[in-house]
Tab-separated table of N, CA and C in Angstrom:
chain	number	residue	atom	x	y	z
W	17	MET	N	-3.930	-21.582	-8.738
W	17	MET	CA	-3.781	-20.624	-7.667
W	17	MET	C	-5.178	-20.257	-7.160
W	18	GLU	N	-5.298	-20.166	-5.874
W	18	GLU	CA	-6.564	-19.834	-5.220
W	18	GLU	C	-6.542	-18.387	-4.743
W	19	ILE	N	-7.725	-17.836	-4.511
W	19	ILE	CA	-7.820	-16.461	-4.025
W	19	ILE	C	-7.098	-16.315	-2.682
W	20	ASP	N	-7.116	-17.352	-1.852
W	20	ASP	CA	-6.425	-17.269	-0.563
W	20	ASP	C	-4.915	-17.085	-0.740
W	21	ASP	N	-4.354	-17.643	-1.810
W	21	ASP	CA	-2.929	-17.438	-2.093
W	21	ASP	C	-2.650	-15.965	-2.416
W	22	LEU	N	-3.528	-15.365	-3.225
W	22	LEU	CA	-3.362	-13.945	-3.534
W	22	LEU	C	-3.515	-13.099	-2.274
W	23	LEU	N	-4.468	-13.462	-1.442
W	23	LEU	CA	-4.703	-12.673	-0.228
W	23	LEU	C	-3.548	-12.794	0.760
W	24	ASP	N	-2.878	-13.956	0.796
W	24	ASP	CA	-1.669	-14.079	1.628
W	24	ASP	C	-0.579	-13.136	1.112
W	25	ALA	N	-0.423	-13.076	-0.203
W	25	ALA	CA	0.559	-12.162	-0.783
W	25	ALA	C	0.156	-10.712	-0.520
W	26	TRP	N	-1.147	-10.417	-0.564
W	26	TRP	CA	-1.616	-9.056	-0.263
W	26	TRP	C	-1.256	-8.685	1.174
W	27	LYS	N	-1.425	-9.636	2.109
W	27	LYS	CA	-1.071	-9.379	3.507
W	27	LYS	C	0.419	-9.056	3.639
W	28	ALA	N	1.254	-9.761	2.890
W	28	ALA	CA	2.692	-9.492	2.923
W	28	ALA	C	2.974	-8.090	2.405
W	29	ASN	N	2.352	-7.730	1.304
W	29	ASN	CA	2.498	-6.383	0.747
W	29	ASN	C	2.109	-5.332	1.788
W	30	CYS	N	0.999	-5.556	2.459
W	30	CYS	CA	0.507	-4.598	3.455
W	30	CYS	C	1.471	-4.495	4.638
W	31	ALA	N	2.007	-5.629	5.071
W	31	ALA	CA	2.955	-5.632	6.192
W	31	ALA	C	4.181	-4.792	5.866
W	32	ILE	N	4.638	-4.858	4.626
W	32	ILE	CA	5.809	-4.088	4.221
W	32	ILE	C	5.513	-2.593	4.278
W	33	ASN	N	4.303	-2.200	3.895
W	33	ASN	CA	3.939	-0.780	3.989
W	33	ASN	C	4.067	-0.280	5.422
W	34	TYR	N	3.572	-1.076	6.391
W	34	TYR	CA	3.664	-0.665	7.797
W	34	TYR	C	5.112	-0.612	8.265
W	35	GLU	N	5.913	-1.588	7.861
W	35	GLU	CA	7.316	-1.598	8.270
W	35	GLU	C	8.031	-0.354	7.753
W	36	LEU	N	7.737	0.006	6.523
W	36	LEU	CA	8.381	1.189	5.957
W	36	LEU	C	7.887	2.468	6.640
W	37	LEU	N	6.596	2.542	6.921
W	37	LEU	CA	6.071	3.698	7.652
W	37	LEU	C	6.717	3.783	9.032
W	38	ASP	N	6.865	2.643	9.692
W	38	ASP	CA	7.427	2.627	11.046
W	38	ASP	C	8.894	3.040	11.094
W	39	VAL	N	9.636	2.799	10.031
W	39	VAL	CA	11.056	3.159	10.034
W	39	VAL	C	11.244	4.661	9.802
W	40	CYS	N	10.204	5.322	9.340
W	40	CYS	CA	10.266	6.774	9.092
W	40	CYS	C	9.897	7.542	10.357
W	41	THR	N	10.690	8.535	10.676
W	41	THR	CA	10.326	9.437	11.773
W	41	THR	C	9.269	10.415	11.256
W	42	ASP	N	8.659	11.159	12.176
W	42	ASP	CA	7.691	12.171	11.752
W	42	ASP	C	8.361	13.194	10.828
W	43	GLU	N	9.598	13.537	11.112
W	43	GLU	CA	10.328	14.484	10.267
W	43	GLU	C	10.594	13.898	8.878
W	44	ASP	N	10.827	12.586	8.826
W	44	ASP	CA	11.093	11.929	7.541
W	44	ASP	C	9.905	12.024	6.589
W	45	LEU	N	8.698	12.143	7.120
W	45	LEU	CA	7.520	12.182	6.260
W	45	LEU	C	7.560	13.337	5.267
W	46	GLU	N	8.384	14.348	5.544
W	46	GLU	CA	8.511	15.504	4.646
W	46	GLU	C	9.602	15.324	3.600
W	47	LEU	N	10.404	14.266	3.715
W	47	LEU	CA	11.513	14.064	2.779
W	47	LEU	C	10.984	13.679	1.403
W	48	LYS	N	11.756	14.070	0.370
W	48	LYS	CA	11.413	13.660	-0.987
W	48	LYS	C	12.684	13.547	-1.811
W	49	PRO	N	12.611	12.776	-2.897
W	49	PRO	CA	13.776	12.613	-3.774
W	49	PRO	C	13.790	13.709	-4.828
W	50	GLY	N	14.390	14.814	-4.549
W	50	GLY	CA	14.378	15.919	-5.502
W	50	GLY	C	13.005	16.562	-5.565
W	51	LYS	N	12.397	16.563	-6.750
W	51	LYS	CA	11.114	17.226	-6.950
W	51	LYS	C	9.921	16.292	-6.797
W	52	GLY	N	10.130	15.064	-6.418
W	52	GLY	CA	9.038	14.090	-6.341
W	52	GLY	C	8.131	14.282	-5.145
W	53	LYS	N	7.301	13.286	-4.920
W	53	LYS	CA	6.382	13.290	-3.787
W	53	LYS	C	7.159	13.158	-2.479
W	54	THR	N	6.602	13.735	-1.413
W	54	THR	CA	7.170	13.485	-0.087
W	54	THR	C	6.822	12.061	0.321
W	55	ILE	N	7.476	11.578	1.362
W	55	ILE	CA	7.141	10.257	1.886
W	55	ILE	C	5.670	10.228	2.298
W	56	ARG	N	5.231	11.275	2.986
W	56	ARG	CA	3.829	11.364	3.400
W	56	ARG	C	2.898	11.267	2.188
W	57	SER	N	3.188	12.053	1.145
W	57	SER	CA	2.288	12.070	-0.013
W	57	SER	C	2.321	10.753	-0.789
W	58	ASN	N	3.422	10.009	-0.719
W	58	ASN	CA	3.442	8.673	-1.321
W	58	ASN	C	2.457	7.758	-0.603
W	59	PHE	N	2.454	7.792	0.718
W	59	PHE	CA	1.494	6.965	1.461
W	59	PHE	C	0.053	7.411	1.199
W	60	VAL	N	-0.180	8.722	1.164
W	60	VAL	CA	-1.525	9.235	0.872
W	60	VAL	C	-1.960	8.776	-0.518
W	61	HIS	N	-1.044	8.800	-1.469
W	61	HIS	CA	-1.347	8.372	-2.838
W	61	HIS	C	-1.712	6.889	-2.885
W	62	ILE	N	-0.958	6.053	-2.188
W	62	ILE	CA	-1.281	4.621	-2.135
W	62	ILE	C	-2.706	4.431	-1.629
W	63	ILE	N	-3.043	5.107	-0.551
W	63	ILE	CA	-4.387	4.996	0.027
W	63	ILE	C	-5.437	5.506	-0.965
W	64	GLY	N	-5.139	6.594	-1.655
W	64	GLY	CA	-6.072	7.149	-2.627
W	64	GLY	C	-6.331	6.222	-3.800
W	65	ILE	N	-5.309	5.578	-4.308
W	65	ILE	CA	-5.491	4.628	-5.411
W	65	ILE	C	-6.286	3.418	-4.930
W	66	ARG	N	-5.985	2.951	-3.733
W	66	ARG	CA	-6.782	1.856	-3.172
W	66	ARG	C	-8.254	2.253	-3.097
W	67	LYS	N	-8.506	3.486	-2.657
W	67	LYS	CA	-9.897	3.954	-2.541
W	67	LYS	C	-10.594	3.902	-3.898
W	68	ALA	N	-9.914	4.309	-4.949
W	68	ALA	CA	-10.505	4.267	-6.293
W	68	ALA	C	-10.863	2.836	-6.697
W	69	VAL	N	-9.983	1.897	-6.388
W	69	VAL	CA	-10.242	0.490	-6.703
W	69	VAL	C	-11.432	-0.016	-5.887
W	70	ILE	N	-11.453	0.317	-4.616
W	70	ILE	CA	-12.502	-0.146	-3.717
W	70	ILE	C	-13.862	0.433	-4.117
W	71	GLU	N	-13.882	1.681	-4.530
W	71	GLU	CA	-15.147	2.307	-4.934
W	71	GLU	C	-15.810	1.563	-6.086
W	72	GLU	N	-15.005	0.959	-6.954
W	72	GLU	CA	-15.548	0.187	-8.079
W	72	GLU	C	-16.334	-1.031	-7.620
W	73	ARG	N	-15.874	-1.703	-6.591
W	73	ARG	CA	-16.465	-2.974	-6.179
W	73	ARG	C	-17.291	-2.893	-4.896
W	74	LEU	N	-16.924	-1.968	-4.018
W	74	LEU	CA	-17.554	-1.885	-2.694
W	74	LEU	C	-17.949	-0.440	-2.406
W	75	LYS	N	-18.763	0.111	-3.269
W	75	LYS	CA	-19.095	1.537	-3.231
W	75	LYS	C	-19.503	2.005	-1.834
W	76	VAL	N	-20.463	1.328	-1.219
W	76	VAL	CA	-20.976	1.764	0.084
W	76	VAL	C	-19.878	1.705	1.139
W	77	ARG	N	-19.130	0.636	1.155
W	77	ARG	CA	-18.097	0.458	2.174
W	77	ARG	C	-16.921	1.411	1.985
W	78	SER	N	-16.741	1.921	0.773
W	78	SER	CA	-15.619	2.827	0.519
W	78	SER	C	-15.758	4.130	1.295
W	79	ALA	N	-16.952	4.433	1.765
W	79	ALA	CA	-17.165	5.662	2.546
W	79	ALA	C	-16.367	5.649	3.855
W	80	ALA	N	-15.943	4.480	4.308
W	80	ALA	CA	-15.170	4.371	5.554
W	80	ALA	C	-13.720	4.823	5.380
W	81	ILE	N	-13.301	4.996	4.137
W	81	ILE	CA	-11.909	5.367	3.870
W	81	ILE	C	-11.748	6.873	4.056
W	82	PRO	N	-10.822	7.276	4.913
W	82	PRO	CA	-10.639	8.713	5.139
W	82	PRO	C	-10.017	9.398	3.929
W	83	SER	N	-10.394	10.638	3.708
W	83	SER	CA	-9.721	11.475	2.708
W	83	SER	C	-8.578	12.165	3.433
W	84	LEU	N	-7.374	11.899	2.987
W	84	LEU	CA	-6.196	12.417	3.675
W	84	LEU	C	-5.554	13.551	2.891
W	85	ASP	N	-5.038	14.514	3.608
W	85	ASP	CA	-4.338	15.639	3.001
W	85	ASP	C	-2.875	15.239	2.797
W	86	TRP	N	-2.396	15.347	1.577
W	86	TRP	CA	-1.044	14.904	1.274
W	86	TRP	C	0.034	15.770	1.919
W	87	LYS	N	-0.353	16.928	2.433
W	87	LYS	CA	0.611	17.801	3.101
W	87	LYS	C	0.602	17.648	4.620
W	88	THR	N	-0.513	17.202	5.188
W	88	THR	CA	-0.634	17.243	6.653
W	88	THR	C	-1.032	15.924	7.315
W	89	ALA	N	-1.334	14.888	6.565
W	89	ALA	CA	-1.787	13.632	7.178
W	89	ALA	C	-0.776	13.158	8.223
W	90	SER	N	-1.280	12.816	9.396
W	90	SER	CA	-0.400	12.344	10.472
W	90	SER	C	-0.061	10.866	10.271
W	91	ARG	N	0.937	10.439	10.995
W	91	ARG	CA	1.323	9.030	10.966
W	91	ARG	C	0.128	8.134	11.308
W	92	GLU	N	-0.644	8.523	12.323
W	92	GLU	CA	-1.796	7.719	12.722
W	92	GLU	C	-2.870	7.719	11.637
W	93	GLU	N	-3.072	8.848	10.982
W	93	GLU	CA	-4.035	8.885	9.870
W	93	GLU	C	-3.570	8.001	8.715
W	94	LEU	N	-2.280	8.019	8.423
W	94	LEU	CA	-1.745	7.143	7.379
W	94	LEU	C	-1.951	5.686	7.760
W	95	ARG	N	-1.626	5.353	9.007
W	95	ARG	CA	-1.779	3.979	9.483
W	95	ARG	C	-3.247	3.543	9.401
W	96	GLN	N	-4.151	4.418	9.822
W	96	GLN	CA	-5.573	4.084	9.782
W	96	GLN	C	-6.049	3.915	8.333
W	97	GLY	N	-5.616	4.807	7.448
W	97	GLY	CA	-5.988	4.682	6.039
W	97	GLY	C	-5.486	3.394	5.428
W	98	LEU	N	-4.252	3.023	5.757
W	98	LEU	CA	-3.718	1.742	5.267
W	98	LEU	C	-4.515	0.576	5.832
W	99	ARG	N	-4.773	0.606	7.137
W	99	ARG	CA	-5.482	-0.510	7.781
W	99	ARG	C	-6.868	-0.721	7.162
W	100	ILE	N	-7.608	0.353	7.019
W	100	ILE	CA	-8.956	0.242	6.457
W	100	ILE	C	-8.895	-0.276	5.023
W	101	THR	N	-7.990	0.281	4.237
W	101	THR	CA	-7.925	-0.135	2.834
W	101	THR	C	-7.273	-1.501	2.652
W	102	ASP	N	-6.427	-1.932	3.586
W	102	ASP	CA	-5.887	-3.307	3.524
W	102	ASP	C	-7.044	-4.294	3.448
W	103	GLU	N	-7.950	-4.155	4.385
W	103	GLU	CA	-9.077	-5.085	4.507
W	103	GLU	C	-10.044	-4.947	3.342
W	104	LEU	N	-10.345	-3.716	2.971
W	104	LEU	CA	-11.305	-3.509	1.882
W	104	LEU	C	-10.745	-3.972	0.537
W	105	MET	N	-9.456	-3.785	0.311
W	105	MET	CA	-8.852	-4.291	-0.930
W	105	MET	C	-8.954	-5.814	-0.978
W	106	ALA	N	-8.681	-6.470	0.153
W	106	ALA	CA	-8.813	-7.933	0.185
W	106	ALA	C	-10.250	-8.336	-0.145
W	107	ASP	N	-11.218	-7.623	0.419
W	107	ASP	CA	-12.621	-7.912	0.119
W	107	ASP	C	-12.950	-7.634	-1.347
W	108	ALA	N	-12.359	-6.584	-1.906
W	108	ALA	CA	-12.591	-6.264	-3.320
W	108	ALA	C	-12.013	-7.342	-4.228
W	109	PHE	N	-10.813	-7.839	-3.909
W	109	PHE	CA	-10.238	-8.942	-4.694
W	109	PHE	C	-11.132	-10.174	-4.595
W	110	ARG	N	-11.582	-10.466	-3.376
W	110	ARG	CA	-12.464	-11.615	-3.150
W	110	ARG	C	-13.753	-11.468	-3.969
W	111	LYS	N	-14.349	-10.294	-3.906
W	111	LYS	CA	-15.603	-10.060	-4.625
W	111	LYS	C	-15.388	-10.162	-6.129
W	112	GLN	N	-14.281	-9.614	-6.621
W	112	GLN	CA	-13.999	-9.704	-8.045
W	112	GLN	C	-13.870	-11.156	-8.476
W	113	GLU	N	-13.222	-11.956	-7.673
W	113	GLU	CA	-13.023	-13.363	-8.012
W	113	GLU	C	-14.357	-14.120	-8.013
W	114	GLU	N	-15.247	-13.758	-7.117
W	114	GLU	CA	-16.547	-14.436	-7.016
W	114	GLU	C	-17.523	-13.991	-8.101
W	115	THR	N	-17.315	-12.808	-8.654
W	115	THR	CA	-18.214	-12.266	-9.667
W	115	THR	C	-17.943	-12.948	-10.999
W	116	LYS	N	-18.984	-13.400	-11.624
W	116	LYS	CA	-18.817	-14.112	-12.895
W	116	LYS	C	-18.918	-13.192	-14.110
W	117	LYS	N	-19.273	-11.912	-13.878
W	117	LYS	CA	-19.371	-10.973	-14.991
W	117	LYS	C	-17.994	-10.719	-15.586
W	118	PRO	N	-17.923	-10.625	-16.913
W	118	PRO	CA	-16.633	-10.301	-17.536
W	118	PRO	C	-16.171	-8.908	-17.085
W	119	ALA	N	-14.890	-8.777	-16.855
W	119	ALA	CA	-14.314	-7.505	-16.434
W	119	ALA	C	-13.131	-7.184	-17.324
W	120	ARG	N	-12.797	-5.918	-17.366
W	120	ARG	CA	-11.648	-5.483	-18.176
W	120	ARG	C	-10.366	-6.149	-17.684
W	121	TRP	N	-10.254	-6.278	-16.356
W	121	TRP	CA	-9.069	-6.889	-15.754
W	121	TRP	C	-9.484	-8.126	-14.972
W	122	THR	N	-8.664	-9.153	-15.035
W	122	THR	CA	-8.885	-10.318	-14.187
W	122	THR	C	-8.481	-9.963	-12.758
W	123	THR	N	-8.873	-10.797	-11.820
W	123	THR	CA	-8.471	-10.585	-10.433
W	123	THR	C	-6.947	-10.586	-10.325
W	124	ALA	N	-6.308	-11.537	-10.998
W	124	ALA	CA	-4.839	-11.630	-10.918
W	124	ALA	C	-4.173	-10.380	-11.486
W	125	MET	N	-4.696	-9.856	-12.586
W	125	MET	CA	-4.091	-8.662	-13.170
W	125	MET	C	-4.322	-7.445	-12.267
W	126	ASN	N	-5.509	-7.314	-11.720
W	126	ASN	CA	-5.818	-6.222	-10.798
W	126	ASN	C	-4.894	-6.297	-9.578
W	127	PHE	N	-4.756	-7.494	-9.041
W	127	PHE	CA	-3.878	-7.725	-7.888
W	127	PHE	C	-2.436	-7.334	-8.228
W	128	ALA	N	-1.925	-7.860	-9.343
W	128	ALA	CA	-0.529	-7.600	-9.729
W	128	ALA	C	-0.286	-6.114	-9.966
W	129	TYR	N	-1.225	-5.452	-10.591
W	129	TYR	CA	-1.100	-4.023	-10.843
W	129	TYR	C	-0.965	-3.269	-9.520
W	130	ASN	N	-1.817	-3.607	-8.559
W	130	ASN	CA	-1.796	-2.893	-7.275
W	130	ASN	C	-0.524	-3.179	-6.491
W	131	ILE	N	-0.035	-4.401	-6.516
W	131	ILE	CA	1.228	-4.732	-5.856
W	131	ILE	C	2.369	-3.939	-6.503
W	132	ALA	N	2.412	-3.920	-7.840
W	132	ALA	CA	3.477	-3.202	-8.541
W	132	ALA	C	3.408	-1.703	-8.240
W	133	HIS	N	2.202	-1.167	-8.217
W	133	HIS	CA	2.033	0.257	-7.936
W	133	HIS	C	2.580	0.603	-6.554
W	134	GLU	N	2.223	-0.204	-5.564
W	134	GLU	CA	2.676	0.083	-4.205
W	134	GLU	C	4.180	-0.117	-4.062
W	135	ALA	N	4.725	-1.111	-4.747
W	135	ALA	CA	6.174	-1.328	-4.693
W	135	ALA	C	6.919	-0.135	-5.308
W	136	HIS	N	6.378	0.416	-6.368
W	136	HIS	CA	6.978	1.600	-6.993
W	136	HIS	C	7.052	2.748	-5.985
W	137	HIS	N	5.962	2.972	-5.268
W	137	HIS	CA	5.956	4.082	-4.308
W	137	HIS	C	6.807	3.778	-3.081
W	138	ARG	N	6.886	2.510	-2.691
W	138	ARG	CA	7.799	2.161	-1.589
W	138	ARG	C	9.241	2.439	-1.995
W	139	SER	N	9.562	2.175	-3.250
W	139	SER	CA	10.937	2.463	-3.683
W	139	SER	C	11.194	3.965	-3.684
W	140	GLN	N	10.184	4.772	-4.024
W	140	GLN	CA	10.357	6.222	-3.940
W	140	GLN	C	10.602	6.645	-2.492
W	141	ILE	N	9.910	6.002	-1.572
W	141	ILE	CA	10.104	6.306	-0.150
W	141	ILE	C	11.525	5.931	0.274
W	142	GLU	N	11.962	4.746	-0.126
W	142	GLU	CA	13.318	4.313	0.229
W	142	GLU	C	14.362	5.254	-0.370
W	143	ILE	N	14.176	5.661	-1.604
W	143	ILE	CA	15.111	6.589	-2.249
W	143	ILE	C	15.110	7.935	-1.518
W	144	SER	N	13.933	8.395	-1.114
W	144	SER	CA	13.856	9.656	-0.348
W	144	SER	C	14.685	9.563	0.923
W	145	LEU	N	14.551	8.445	1.627
W	145	LEU	CA	15.330	8.257	2.851
W	145	LEU	C	16.828	8.268	2.547
W	146	ARG	N	17.226	7.501	1.536
W	146	ARG	CA	18.643	7.398	1.197
W	146	ARG	C	19.244	8.732	0.785
W	147	LEU	N	18.556	9.444	-0.099
W	147	LEU	CA	19.090	10.712	-0.601
W	147	LEU	C	19.170	11.783	0.473
W	148	ASN	N	18.445	11.573	1.544
W	148	ASN	CA	18.439	12.552	2.630
W	148	ASN	C	19.202	12.064	3.858
W	149	GLY	N	20.095	11.084	3.661
W	149	GLY	CA	20.968	10.625	4.728
W	149	GLY	C	20.285	9.795	5.799
W	150	ARG	N	19.140	9.183	5.486
W	150	ARG	CA	18.376	8.398	6.471
W	150	ARG	C	18.217	6.956	6.015
W	151	GLU	N	19.214	6.433	5.327
W	151	GLU	CA	19.118	5.081	4.781
W	151	GLU	C	18.871	4.063	5.893
W	152	PRO	N	17.820	3.262	5.746
W	152	PRO	CA	17.571	2.200	6.745
W	152	PRO	C	18.721	1.199	6.741
W	153	ASP	N	18.888	0.509	7.856
W	153	ASP	CA	19.994	-0.442	7.910
W	153	ASP	C	19.724	-1.643	7.000
W	154	VAL	N	20.811	-2.316	6.661
W	154	VAL	CA	20.776	-3.398	5.688
W	154	VAL	C	19.844	-4.529	6.141
W	155	ALA	N	19.866	-4.871	7.409
W	155	ALA	CA	19.000	-5.948	7.908
W	155	ALA	C	17.524	-5.607	7.676
W	156	PHE	N	17.167	-4.357	7.923
W	156	PHE	CA	15.789	-3.933	7.678
W	156	PHE	C	15.452	-4.068	6.194
W	157	LEU	N	16.322	-3.580	5.325
W	157	LEU	CA	16.058	-3.621	3.892
W	157	LEU	C	15.918	-5.044	3.381
W	158	TYR	N	16.799	-5.945	3.830
W	158	TYR	CA	16.667	-7.345	3.418
W	158	TYR	C	15.406	-7.979	3.998
W	159	GLY	N	15.050	-7.569	5.202
W	159	GLY	CA	13.849	-8.103	5.840
W	159	GLY	C	12.571	-7.781	5.078
W	160	LEU	N	12.578	-6.703	4.303
W	160	LEU	CA	11.406	-6.355	3.500
W	160	LEU	C	11.088	-7.431	2.464
W	161	TRP	N	12.077	-8.244	2.137
W	161	TRP	CA	11.892	-9.265	1.102
W	161	TRP	C	11.527	-10.626	1.665
W	162	ASP	N	11.337	-10.729	2.951
W	162	ASP	CA	10.999	-12.020	3.561
W	162	ASP	C	9.477	-12.197	3.581
W	163	TRP	N	8.883	-12.260	2.410
W	163	TRP	CA	7.425	-12.311	2.252
W	163	TRP	C	6.751	-13.489	2.958
W	164	PRO	N	7.333	-14.686	2.948
W	164	PRO	CA	6.625	-15.792	3.622
W	164	PRO	C	6.312	-15.528	5.091
W	165	LYS	N	7.171	-14.781	5.769
W	165	LYS	CA	6.922	-14.464	7.182
W	165	LYS	C	5.826	-13.405	7.339
W	166	LYS	N	5.587	-12.632	6.292
W	166	LYS	CA	4.671	-11.503	6.390
W	166	LYS	C	3.235	-11.854	5.991
W	167	GLY	N	3.062	-12.817	5.111
W	167	GLY	CA	1.749	-13.084	4.541
W	167	GLY	C	0.792	-13.864	5.410
W	168	ARG	N	1.295	-14.740	6.195
W	168	ARG	CA	0.386	-15.635	6.939
W	168	ARG	C	0.244	-15.211	8.379
């Protein structure tokens, strides 16, 4: 497996985040599954974890990542935070792969961890929508799994 294969999968992961954000109305951003995070705060959390990863490998460039308020971040701020961190995460994976120094995590493990983390929060977002009577239609939900169309 080559780094470009991982980066194609990363692009698919990122595309799904935008699709899920786009299906949410501004009012939906306040929804949550019981006592959990709101939809807005799930997106802010994803961006925040990405920032922590990026700071490890691309310290100077991480300054471009906005600090978002989990209670008030707008849709455009969420979109901008995702966009900036999409690219920087790809660069961080690339840099990790090129670095020959031993690391606690391999590039593949770091990549898999981040994909799993984001999928967990996307499922919380989907559950928030469902529990609050805003379940996306079936075609949309199945479309989230069409990764080959999203990665390239």
